[in-house]
Coordinates of C-alpha atoms in Angstrom, one line a residue:
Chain K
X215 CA 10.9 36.9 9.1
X216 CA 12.8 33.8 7.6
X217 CA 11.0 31.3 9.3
X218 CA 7.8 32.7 8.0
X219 CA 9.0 32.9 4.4
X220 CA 10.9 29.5 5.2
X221 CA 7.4 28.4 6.5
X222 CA 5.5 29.5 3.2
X223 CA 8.2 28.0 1.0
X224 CA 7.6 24.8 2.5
X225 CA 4.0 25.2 2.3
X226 CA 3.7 26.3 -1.5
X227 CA 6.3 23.2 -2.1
X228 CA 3.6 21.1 -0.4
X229 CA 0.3 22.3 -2.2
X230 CA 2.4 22.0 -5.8
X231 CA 3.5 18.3 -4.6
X232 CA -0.7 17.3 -3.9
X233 CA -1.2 19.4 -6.9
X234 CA 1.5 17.1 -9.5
X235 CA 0.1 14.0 -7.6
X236 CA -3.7 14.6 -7.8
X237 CA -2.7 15.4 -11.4
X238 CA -0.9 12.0 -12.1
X239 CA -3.6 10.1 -10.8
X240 CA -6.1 12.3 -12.9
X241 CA -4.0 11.3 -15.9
X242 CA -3.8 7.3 -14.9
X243 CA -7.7 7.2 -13.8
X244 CA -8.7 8.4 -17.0
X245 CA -6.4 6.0 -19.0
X246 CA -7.5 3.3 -17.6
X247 CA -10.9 4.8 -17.7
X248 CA -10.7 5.4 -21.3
X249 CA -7.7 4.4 -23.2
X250 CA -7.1 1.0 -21.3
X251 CA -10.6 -0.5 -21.3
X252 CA -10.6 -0.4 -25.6
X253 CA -7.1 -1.7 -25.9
X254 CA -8.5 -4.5 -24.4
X255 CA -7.0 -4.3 -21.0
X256 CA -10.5 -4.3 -19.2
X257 CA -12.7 -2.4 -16.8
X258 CA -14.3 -3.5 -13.9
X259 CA -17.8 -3.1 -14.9
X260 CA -19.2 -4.6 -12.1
X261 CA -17.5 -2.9 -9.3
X262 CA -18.3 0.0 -11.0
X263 CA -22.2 -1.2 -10.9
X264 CA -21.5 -1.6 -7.1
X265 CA -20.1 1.2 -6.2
X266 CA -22.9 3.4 -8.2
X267 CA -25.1 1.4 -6.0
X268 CA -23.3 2.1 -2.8
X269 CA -22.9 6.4 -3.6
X270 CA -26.1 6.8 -5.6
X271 CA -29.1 4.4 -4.1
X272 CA -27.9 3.9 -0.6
X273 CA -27.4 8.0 -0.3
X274 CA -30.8 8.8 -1.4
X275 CA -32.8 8.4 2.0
X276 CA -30.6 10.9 3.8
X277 CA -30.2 12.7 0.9
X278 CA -33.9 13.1 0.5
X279 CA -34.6 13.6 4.1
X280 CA -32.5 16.3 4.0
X281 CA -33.4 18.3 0.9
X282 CA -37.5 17.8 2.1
X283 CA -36.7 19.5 5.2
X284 CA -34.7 22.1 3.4
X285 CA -37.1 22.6 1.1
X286 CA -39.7 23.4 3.7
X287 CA -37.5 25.3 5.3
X288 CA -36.4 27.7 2.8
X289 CA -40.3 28.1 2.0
X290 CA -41.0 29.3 5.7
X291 CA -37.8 31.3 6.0
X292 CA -39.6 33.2 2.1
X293 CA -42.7 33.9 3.5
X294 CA -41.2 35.9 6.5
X295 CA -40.1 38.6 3.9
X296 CA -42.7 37.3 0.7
X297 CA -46.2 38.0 2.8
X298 CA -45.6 41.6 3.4
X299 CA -45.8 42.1 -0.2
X300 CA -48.4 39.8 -0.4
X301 CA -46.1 37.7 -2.7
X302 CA -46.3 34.3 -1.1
X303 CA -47.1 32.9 -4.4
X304 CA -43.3 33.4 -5.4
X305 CA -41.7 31.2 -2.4
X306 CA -42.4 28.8 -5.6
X307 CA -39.9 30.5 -8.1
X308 CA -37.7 31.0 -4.8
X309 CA -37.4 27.5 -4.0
X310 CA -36.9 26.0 -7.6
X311 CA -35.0 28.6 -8.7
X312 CA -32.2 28.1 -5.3
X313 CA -32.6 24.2 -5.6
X314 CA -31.8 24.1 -9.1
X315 CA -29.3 26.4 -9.3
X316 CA -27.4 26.0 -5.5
X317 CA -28.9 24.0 -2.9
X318 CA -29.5 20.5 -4.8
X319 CA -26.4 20.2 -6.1
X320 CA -24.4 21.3 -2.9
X321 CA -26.5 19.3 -0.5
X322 CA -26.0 16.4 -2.3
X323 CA -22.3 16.9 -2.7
X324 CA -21.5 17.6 1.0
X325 CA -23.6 14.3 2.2
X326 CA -22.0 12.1 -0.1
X327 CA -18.6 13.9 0.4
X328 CA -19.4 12.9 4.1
X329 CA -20.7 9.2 3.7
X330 CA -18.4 8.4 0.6
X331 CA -15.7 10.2 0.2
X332 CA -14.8 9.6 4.2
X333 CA -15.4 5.4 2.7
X334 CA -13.4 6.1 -0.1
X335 CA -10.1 6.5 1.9
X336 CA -10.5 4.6 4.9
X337 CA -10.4 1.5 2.1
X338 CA -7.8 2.4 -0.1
X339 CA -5.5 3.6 3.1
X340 CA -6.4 0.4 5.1
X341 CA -5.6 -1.5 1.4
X342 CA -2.1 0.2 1.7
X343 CA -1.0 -0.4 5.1
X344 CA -2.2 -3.8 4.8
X345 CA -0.1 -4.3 1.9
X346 CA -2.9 -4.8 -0.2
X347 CA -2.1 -2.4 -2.5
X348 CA 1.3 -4.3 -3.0
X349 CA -0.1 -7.1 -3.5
X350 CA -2.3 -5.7 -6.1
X351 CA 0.7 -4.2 -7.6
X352 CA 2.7 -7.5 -7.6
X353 CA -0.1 -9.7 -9.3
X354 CA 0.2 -6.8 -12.2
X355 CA -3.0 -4.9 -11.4
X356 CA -2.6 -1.2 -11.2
X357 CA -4.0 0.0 -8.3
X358 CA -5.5 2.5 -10.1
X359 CA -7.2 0.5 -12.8
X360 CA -8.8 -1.9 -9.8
X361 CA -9.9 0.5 -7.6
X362 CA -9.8 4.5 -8.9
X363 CA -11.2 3.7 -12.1
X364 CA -15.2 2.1 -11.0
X365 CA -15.0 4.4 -8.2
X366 CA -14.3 7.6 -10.4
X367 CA -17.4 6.3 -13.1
X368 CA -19.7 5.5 -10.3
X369 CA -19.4 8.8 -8.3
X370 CA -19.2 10.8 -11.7
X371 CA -22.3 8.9 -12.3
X372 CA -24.5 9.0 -9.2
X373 CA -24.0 12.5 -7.7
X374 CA -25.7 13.9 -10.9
X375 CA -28.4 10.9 -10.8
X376 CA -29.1 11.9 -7.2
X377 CA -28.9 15.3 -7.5
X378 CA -32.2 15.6 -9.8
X379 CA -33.9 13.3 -7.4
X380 CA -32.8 15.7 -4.2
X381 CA -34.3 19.1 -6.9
X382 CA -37.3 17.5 -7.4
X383 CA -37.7 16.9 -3.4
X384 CA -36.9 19.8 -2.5
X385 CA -39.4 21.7 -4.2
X386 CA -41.8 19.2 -2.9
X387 CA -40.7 20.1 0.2
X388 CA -41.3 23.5 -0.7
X389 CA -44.7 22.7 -1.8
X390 CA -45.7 20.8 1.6
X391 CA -44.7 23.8 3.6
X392 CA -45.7 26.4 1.3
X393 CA -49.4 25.2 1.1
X394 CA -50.2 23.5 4.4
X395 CA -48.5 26.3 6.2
X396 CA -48.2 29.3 4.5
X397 CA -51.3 28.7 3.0
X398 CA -50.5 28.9 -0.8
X399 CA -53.0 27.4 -3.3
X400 CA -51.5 24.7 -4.3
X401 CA -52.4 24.8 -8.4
X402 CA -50.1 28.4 -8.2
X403 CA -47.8 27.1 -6.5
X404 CA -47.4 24.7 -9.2
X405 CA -48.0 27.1 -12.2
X406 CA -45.4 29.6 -10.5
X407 CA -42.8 26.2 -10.4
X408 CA -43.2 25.2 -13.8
X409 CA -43.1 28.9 -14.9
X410 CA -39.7 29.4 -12.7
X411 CA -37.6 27.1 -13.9
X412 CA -35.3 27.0 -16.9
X413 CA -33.6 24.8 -19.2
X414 CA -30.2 26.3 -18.0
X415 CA -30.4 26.2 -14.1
X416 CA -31.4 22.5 -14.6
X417 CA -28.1 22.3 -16.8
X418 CA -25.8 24.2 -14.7
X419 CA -27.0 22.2 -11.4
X420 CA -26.2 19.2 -13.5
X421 CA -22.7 20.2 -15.3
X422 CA -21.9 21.5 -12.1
X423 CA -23.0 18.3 -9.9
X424 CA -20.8 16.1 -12.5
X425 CA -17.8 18.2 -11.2
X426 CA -18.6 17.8 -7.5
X427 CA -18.3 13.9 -8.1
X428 CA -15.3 14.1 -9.7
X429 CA -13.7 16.2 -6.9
X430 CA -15.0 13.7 -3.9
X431 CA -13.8 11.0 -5.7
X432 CA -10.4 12.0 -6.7
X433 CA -10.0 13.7 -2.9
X434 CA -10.9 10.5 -1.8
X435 CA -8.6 8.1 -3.8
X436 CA -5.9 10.7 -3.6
X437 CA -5.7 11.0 -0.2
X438 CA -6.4 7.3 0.3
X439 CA -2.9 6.3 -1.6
X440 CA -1.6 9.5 0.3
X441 CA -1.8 7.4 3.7
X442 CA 1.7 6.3 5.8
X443 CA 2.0 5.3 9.2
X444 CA -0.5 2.5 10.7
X445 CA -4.3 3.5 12.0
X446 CA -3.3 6.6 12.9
X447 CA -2.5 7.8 8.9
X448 CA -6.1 6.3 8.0
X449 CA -8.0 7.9 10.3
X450 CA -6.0 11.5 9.6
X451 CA -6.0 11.3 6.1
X452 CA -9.7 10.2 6.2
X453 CA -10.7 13.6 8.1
X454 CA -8.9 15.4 5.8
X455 CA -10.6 13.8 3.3
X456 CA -14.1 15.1 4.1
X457 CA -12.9 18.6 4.7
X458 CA -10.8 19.4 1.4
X459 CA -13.7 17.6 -0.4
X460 CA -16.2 20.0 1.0
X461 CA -13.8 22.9 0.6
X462 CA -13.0 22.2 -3.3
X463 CA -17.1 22.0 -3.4
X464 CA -17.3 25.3 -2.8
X465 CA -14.4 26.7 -4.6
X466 CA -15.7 24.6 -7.9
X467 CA -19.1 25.8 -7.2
X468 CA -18.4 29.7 -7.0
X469 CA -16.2 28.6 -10.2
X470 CA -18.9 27.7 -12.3
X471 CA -21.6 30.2 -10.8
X472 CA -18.8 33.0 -12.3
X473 CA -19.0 31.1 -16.0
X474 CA -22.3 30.5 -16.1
X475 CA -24.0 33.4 -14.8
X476 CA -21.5 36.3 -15.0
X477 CA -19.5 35.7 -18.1
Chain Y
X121 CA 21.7 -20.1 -23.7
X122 CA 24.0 -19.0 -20.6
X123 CA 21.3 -17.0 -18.9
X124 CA 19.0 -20.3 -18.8
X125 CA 21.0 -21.3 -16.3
X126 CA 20.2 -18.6 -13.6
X127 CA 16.2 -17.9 -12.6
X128 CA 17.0 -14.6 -11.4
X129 CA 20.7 -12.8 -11.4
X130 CA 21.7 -9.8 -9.5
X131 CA 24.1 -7.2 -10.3
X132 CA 25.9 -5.0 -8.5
X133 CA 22.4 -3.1 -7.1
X134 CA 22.5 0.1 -4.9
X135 CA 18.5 0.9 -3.7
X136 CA 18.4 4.1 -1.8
X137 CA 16.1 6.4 0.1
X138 CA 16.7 9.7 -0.2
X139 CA 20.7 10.2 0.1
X140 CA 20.6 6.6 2.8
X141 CA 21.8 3.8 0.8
X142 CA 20.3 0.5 1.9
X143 CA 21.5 -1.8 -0.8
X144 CA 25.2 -1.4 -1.7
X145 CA 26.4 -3.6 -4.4
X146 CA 24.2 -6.7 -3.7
X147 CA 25.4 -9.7 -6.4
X148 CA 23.9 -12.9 -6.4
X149 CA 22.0 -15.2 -8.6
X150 CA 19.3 -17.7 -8.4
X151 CA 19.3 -21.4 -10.2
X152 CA 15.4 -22.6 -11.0
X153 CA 13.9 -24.8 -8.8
X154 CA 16.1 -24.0 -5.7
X155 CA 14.9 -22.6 -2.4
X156 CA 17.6 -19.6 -2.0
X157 CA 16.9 -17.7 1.5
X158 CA 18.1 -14.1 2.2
X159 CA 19.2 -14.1 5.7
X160 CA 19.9 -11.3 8.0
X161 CA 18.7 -9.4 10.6
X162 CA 16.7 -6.5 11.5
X163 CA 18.1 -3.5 9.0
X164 CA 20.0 -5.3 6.9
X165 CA 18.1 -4.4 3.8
X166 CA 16.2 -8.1 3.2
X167 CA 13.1 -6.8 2.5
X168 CA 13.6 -4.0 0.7
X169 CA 16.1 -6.5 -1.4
X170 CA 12.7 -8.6 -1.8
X171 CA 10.6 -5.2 -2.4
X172 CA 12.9 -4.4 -5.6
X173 CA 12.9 -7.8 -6.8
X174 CA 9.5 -8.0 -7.4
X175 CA 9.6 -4.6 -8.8
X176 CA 7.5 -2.2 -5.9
X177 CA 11.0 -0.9 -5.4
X178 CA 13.3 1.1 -8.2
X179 CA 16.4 0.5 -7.7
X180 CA 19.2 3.4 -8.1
X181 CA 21.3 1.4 -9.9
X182 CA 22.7 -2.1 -10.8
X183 CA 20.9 -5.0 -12.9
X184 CA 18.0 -7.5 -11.9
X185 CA 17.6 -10.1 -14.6
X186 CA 14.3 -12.5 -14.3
X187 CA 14.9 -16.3 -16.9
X188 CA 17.8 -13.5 -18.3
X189 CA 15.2 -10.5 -19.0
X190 CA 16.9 -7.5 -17.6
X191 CA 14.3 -5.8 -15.2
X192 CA 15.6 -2.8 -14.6
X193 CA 15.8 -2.0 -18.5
X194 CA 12.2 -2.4 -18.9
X195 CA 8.9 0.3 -18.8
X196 CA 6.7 -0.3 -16.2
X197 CA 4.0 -2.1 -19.0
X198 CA 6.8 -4.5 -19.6
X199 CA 7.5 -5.1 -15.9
X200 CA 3.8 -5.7 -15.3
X201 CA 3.8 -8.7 -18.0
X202 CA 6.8 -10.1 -16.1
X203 CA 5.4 -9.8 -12.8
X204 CA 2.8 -12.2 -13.9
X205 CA 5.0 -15.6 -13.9
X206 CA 6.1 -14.3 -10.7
X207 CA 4.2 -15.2 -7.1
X208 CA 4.6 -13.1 -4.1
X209 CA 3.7 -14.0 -0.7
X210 CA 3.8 -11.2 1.5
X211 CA 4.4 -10.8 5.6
X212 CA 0.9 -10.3 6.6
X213 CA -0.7 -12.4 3.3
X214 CA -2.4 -8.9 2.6
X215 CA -5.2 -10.8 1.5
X216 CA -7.8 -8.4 -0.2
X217 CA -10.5 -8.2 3.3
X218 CA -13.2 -7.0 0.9
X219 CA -13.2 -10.8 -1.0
X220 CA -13.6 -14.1 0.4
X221 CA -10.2 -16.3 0.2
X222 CA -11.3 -18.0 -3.6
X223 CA -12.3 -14.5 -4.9
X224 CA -8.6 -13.6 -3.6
X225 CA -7.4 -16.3 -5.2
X226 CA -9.4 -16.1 -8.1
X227 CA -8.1 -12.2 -8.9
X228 CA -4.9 -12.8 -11.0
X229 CA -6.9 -15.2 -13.0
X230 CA -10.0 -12.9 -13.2
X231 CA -7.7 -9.8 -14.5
X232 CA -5.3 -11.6 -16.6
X233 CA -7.1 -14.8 -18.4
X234 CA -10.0 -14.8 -20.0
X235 CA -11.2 -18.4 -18.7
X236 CA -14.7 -19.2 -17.9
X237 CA -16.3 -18.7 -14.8
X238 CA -16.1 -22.6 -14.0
X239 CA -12.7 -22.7 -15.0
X240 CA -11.6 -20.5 -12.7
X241 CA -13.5 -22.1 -9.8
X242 CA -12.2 -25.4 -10.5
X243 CA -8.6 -23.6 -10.8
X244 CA -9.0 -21.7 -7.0
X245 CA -10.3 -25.0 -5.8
X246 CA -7.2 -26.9 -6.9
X247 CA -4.8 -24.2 -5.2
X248 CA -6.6 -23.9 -2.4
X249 CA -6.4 -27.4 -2.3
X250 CA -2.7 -28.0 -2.5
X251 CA -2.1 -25.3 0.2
X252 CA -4.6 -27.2 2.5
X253 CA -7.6 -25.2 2.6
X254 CA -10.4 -26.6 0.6
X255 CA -12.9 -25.9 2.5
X256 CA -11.9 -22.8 3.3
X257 CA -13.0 -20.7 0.2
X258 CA -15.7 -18.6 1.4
X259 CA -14.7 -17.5 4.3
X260 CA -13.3 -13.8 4.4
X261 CA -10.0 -13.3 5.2
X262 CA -10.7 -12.0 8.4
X263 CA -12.3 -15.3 9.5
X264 CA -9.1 -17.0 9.0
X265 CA -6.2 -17.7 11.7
X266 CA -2.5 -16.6 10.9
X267 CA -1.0 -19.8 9.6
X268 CA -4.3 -20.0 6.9
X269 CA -4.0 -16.5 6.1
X270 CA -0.5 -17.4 4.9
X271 CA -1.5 -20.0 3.9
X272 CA -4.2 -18.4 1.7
X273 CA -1.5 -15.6 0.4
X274 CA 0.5 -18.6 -1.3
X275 CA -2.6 -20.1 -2.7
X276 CA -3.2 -16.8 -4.4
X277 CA 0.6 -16.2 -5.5
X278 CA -0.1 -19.7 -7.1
X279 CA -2.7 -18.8 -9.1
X280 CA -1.3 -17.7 -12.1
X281 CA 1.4 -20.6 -11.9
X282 CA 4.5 -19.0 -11.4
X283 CA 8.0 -20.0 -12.4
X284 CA 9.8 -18.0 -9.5
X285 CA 8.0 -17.6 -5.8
X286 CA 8.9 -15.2 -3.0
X287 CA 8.0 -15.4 0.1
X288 CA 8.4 -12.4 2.8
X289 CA 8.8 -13.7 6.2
X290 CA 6.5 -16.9 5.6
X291 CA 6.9 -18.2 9.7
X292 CA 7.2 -14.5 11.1
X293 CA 4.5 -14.5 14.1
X294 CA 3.5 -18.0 13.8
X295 CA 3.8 -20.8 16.5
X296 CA 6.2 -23.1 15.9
X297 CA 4.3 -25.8 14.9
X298 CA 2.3 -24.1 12.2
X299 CA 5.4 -22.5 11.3
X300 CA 6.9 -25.6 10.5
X301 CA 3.9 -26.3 8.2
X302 CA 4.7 -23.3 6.5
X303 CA 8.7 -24.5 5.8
X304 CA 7.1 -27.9 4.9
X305 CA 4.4 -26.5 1.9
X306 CA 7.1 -24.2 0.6
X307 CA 9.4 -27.5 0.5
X308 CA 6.4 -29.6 -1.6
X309 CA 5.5 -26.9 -3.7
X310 CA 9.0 -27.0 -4.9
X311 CA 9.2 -30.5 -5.2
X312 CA 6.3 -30.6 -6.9
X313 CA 6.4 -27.9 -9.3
X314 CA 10.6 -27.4 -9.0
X315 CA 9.0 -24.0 -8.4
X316 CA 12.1 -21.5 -7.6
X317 CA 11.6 -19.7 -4.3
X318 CA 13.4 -17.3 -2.8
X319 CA 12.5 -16.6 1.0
X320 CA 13.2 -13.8 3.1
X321 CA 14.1 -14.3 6.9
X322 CA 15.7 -13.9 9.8
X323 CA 14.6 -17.3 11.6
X324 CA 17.4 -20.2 11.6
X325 CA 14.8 -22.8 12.2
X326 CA 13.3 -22.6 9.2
X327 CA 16.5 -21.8 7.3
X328 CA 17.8 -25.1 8.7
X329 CA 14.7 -26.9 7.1
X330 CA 14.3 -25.1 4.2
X331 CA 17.4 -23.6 2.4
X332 CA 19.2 -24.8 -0.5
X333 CA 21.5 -22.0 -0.4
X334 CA 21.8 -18.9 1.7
X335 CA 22.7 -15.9 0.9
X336 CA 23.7 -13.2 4.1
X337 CA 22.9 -9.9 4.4
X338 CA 25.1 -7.4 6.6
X339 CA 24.5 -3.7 6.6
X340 CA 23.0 -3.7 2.6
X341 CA 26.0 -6.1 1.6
X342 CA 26.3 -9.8 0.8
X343 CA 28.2 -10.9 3.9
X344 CA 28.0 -14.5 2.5
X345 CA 26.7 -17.0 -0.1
X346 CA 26.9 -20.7 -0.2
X347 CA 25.3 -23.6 1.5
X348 CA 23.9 -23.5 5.5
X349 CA 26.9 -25.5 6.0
X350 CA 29.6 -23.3 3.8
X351 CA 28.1 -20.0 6.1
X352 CA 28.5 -21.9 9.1
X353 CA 32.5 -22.5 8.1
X354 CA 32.7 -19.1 7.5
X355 CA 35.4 -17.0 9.2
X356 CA 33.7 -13.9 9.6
X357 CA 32.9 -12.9 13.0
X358 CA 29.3 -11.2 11.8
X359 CA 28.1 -14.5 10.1
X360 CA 29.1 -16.6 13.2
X361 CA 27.6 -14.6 15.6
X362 CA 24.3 -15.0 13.5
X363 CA 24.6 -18.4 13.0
X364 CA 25.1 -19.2 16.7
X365 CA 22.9 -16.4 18.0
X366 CA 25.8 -14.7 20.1
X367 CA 25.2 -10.9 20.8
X368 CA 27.1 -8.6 18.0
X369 CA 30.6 -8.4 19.7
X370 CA 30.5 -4.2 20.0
X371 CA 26.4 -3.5 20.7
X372 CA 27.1 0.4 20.5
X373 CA 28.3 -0.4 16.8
X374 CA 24.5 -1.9 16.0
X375 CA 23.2 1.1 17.3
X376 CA 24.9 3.6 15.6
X377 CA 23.6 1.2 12.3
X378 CA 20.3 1.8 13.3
X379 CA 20.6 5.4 14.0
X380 CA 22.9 6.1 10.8
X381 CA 19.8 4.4 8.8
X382 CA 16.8 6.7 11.0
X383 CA 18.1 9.5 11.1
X384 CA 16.1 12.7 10.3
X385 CA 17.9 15.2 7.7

């Protein structure tokens, strides 16, 4: 009974230590994000540029791949219930409706969680047990301010940028399957698209695609400093990276489907 | 002024982890443009002496003054202004592997000065230069052998011209020949810019070619401070042995050191 108690103490003072550290390095990224850059202290501009360049172009091919195929899928998978009813014509709402509101924004998250946020730490914790992060420190650049910083406006920048590219696929996608397959005329299945979506699930996708770069990057920076001990705390800290990135995803994403939708 | 005299003074500083104390009491002080070498070996606390001077390490108490500015009485945005006339060369160079050696070079001056473009380029050629690798300044770190990687790493602590130089372990895991090029550019860029440098290092080769004064750590204390040749005359047993490279007298002793300093709470 004491060692589990003992146990959970030591596990609560754990999760409020990541919780005071992800929170300092909220506080210095935005500084140097915000305050630092009009007190004339710089911001790297062109990393930042980079690094867009590196989350938000070079993600789009798998990003797309994936939504298409989704998108035809979740078309198929509709007309399995849809064309008893006759009602094949509304896989269109279905589809827009789910990639606006759900499957754009997650997809899009989890891949560049995957190919970025992973990226993301293996630098920073290979930067710090090469003592790069010293030297950094030494020369009287904050860490933060050289790399946090670009990486935080790039990812805050991209995953909404390629989240309305991976909607607008996907409902191509759902178009492709929806007419060659399903055998939907393709003129309703555009009406019922444009009818289907609203101002608001484009907005929500959006608001809530902003917060889904925000959490990869900070995961990833965070747990990038985080690393100790050689290879071995890269590669761990790396994995665990990807996961709690995927899993604060989630929990941000049932968040703000709670305030937008049932509040 | 008094303090003009010293280029860095230490005062009575205790650095700890947790409840281990790995500094106790360490005093000494620095005249510019001398080449003063912290010697000891393996747990004695050199490095983490070197870690606080440069400020990646707070110290739990005691004084660090830098040209008389007290250090340790300072925020960190006040540290970070010193730490610019300060150079630091560090073990493995830790040469940024995402820039080629002149963009490494080129950073201080990138993030500190607003100089022009060709200004800086003619800068990170001259320092590259003086360490001996002009030609070297697009290749990526990675593309370089040890002795130019640290090579590299002193170009880039040179960048910003600094009044005070440290250099952590500059000939650790180099042959002895390049290693002796490494003793011999620390000695010119002394000469030539009475550049004060203060080295951390355990070998007595390069101490021997190198040292103005020496200053020896034991245990986290000053064992001994003075000239290669005032250590040597030394009568205590710890700094003989080290000089001479004799086995500690009572091995077990050493080990109970290094067990007092790893062990687990």
């Amino acid at each position: 009974m004491i060692v589990v108690v003992g146990r959970l103490g030591r596990w609560a003072l754990r999760q409020l230590g990541a919780v005071l550290g992800v929170s300092v390095l909220i506080v210095e990224t935005v500084y140097w994000l915000t305050v630092a850059p009009l007190k004339g202290r710089g911001f790297r501009w062109r990393s930042a540029v980079e690094h867009f360049v590196e989350y938000g172009v070079r993600s789009l091919p798998i990003v797309g791949m994936i939504c298409f195929l989704i998108g035809v899928i979740i078309a198929l998978q509709a007309s399995y219930t849809l064309d008893r009813w006759g009602a094949n014509r509304f896989i269109a709402d279905l589809v827009a409706v789910s990639a606006l509101r759900e499957l754009a924004p997650l997809m899009t998250a989890i891949l560049i969680a995957g190919r970025c946020g992973s990226a993301i730490t293996a630098e920073i914790g290979t930067m710090k047990v090469n003592e790069e992060l010293d030297a950094l420190t030494v020369m009287g650049v904050h860490p933060v301010k050289y790399l946090a910083a670009p990486k935080l406006l790039a990812m805050a920048t991209a995953v909404p940028s390629v989240t309305v590219i991976a909607m607008l696929i996907m409902i191509v996608g759902g178009w492709v399957s929806s007419v060659l397959v399903v055998g939907v005329e393709p003129e309703i299945y555009l009406a019922q698209t444009t009818g289907a979506i609203v101002e608001k699930d484009l907005v929500t996708g959006m608001v809530k695609s902003l917060f889904f770069g925000l959490v990869i990057c900070l995961v990833g920076v965070y747990r990038g400093f985080r690393v100790d001990g050689g290879a071995e705390g890269v590669g761990r800290e790396t994995t665990a990276s990807v996961v709690v990135a995927i899993f604060l995803i989630i929990v941000v994403d049932l968040v703000f489907t709670v305030l937008f939708y049932y509040l | 002024m008094k303090e003009d005299r010293h280029a860095i003074e230490v005062e009575d500083l205790v650095v700890a982890y947790g409840d281990k104390v790995v500094l106790d009491r360490v005093s000494f002080s620095v005249r510019p443009g001398e080449i003063f070498v912290i010697l000891g070996g393996s747990g004695s606390g050199k490095t983490t002496l070197l870690r606080t001077l440069v400020g990646l390490m707070r110290p739990r108490s005691g004084r660090i003054a830098i040209h008389g500015q007290n250090l340790t009485a300072m925020s960190d945005e006040q540290q970070m202004e010193i730490r610019r006339k300060i150079g630091m060369c560090f073990q493995g160079a830790a040469l940024l592997g995402s820039l080629s050696v002149a963009d490494n070079v080129a950073l201080p001056l990138r993030e500190h000065t607003r100089l022009e473009e060709s200004t800086i380029d003619i800068m990170t050629r001259i320092k590259l230069e003086l360490v001996g690798l002009g030609g070297a300044g697009e290749l990526l770190p990675s593309e370089l052998s040890g002795g130019m990687r640290k090579r590299a790493g002193i170009a880039r602590a040179m960048a910003m011209d600094p009044e005070i130089i440290f250099y952590d372990e500059p000939s650790a895991g180099l042959d002895p020949i390049v290693a002796a090029g490494i003793d011999e550019l620390i000695r010119n860029l002394r000469s030539t810019f009475s550049l004060t440098s203060v080295v951390v290092t355990h070998e007595m080769e390069s101490v021997r070619l190198i040292a103005d004064r020496v200053c020896m750590l034991h245990r986290g204390r000053v064992a001994g401070i003075g000239t290669l040749a005032e250590l040597e005359g030394s009568d205590d047993p710890y700094i003989r042995d080290f000089l001479t490279r004799r086995p500690a007298e009572s091995d077990a002793d050493e080990t109970e050191w290094a067990r007092s300093l790893t062990a687990v709470d």
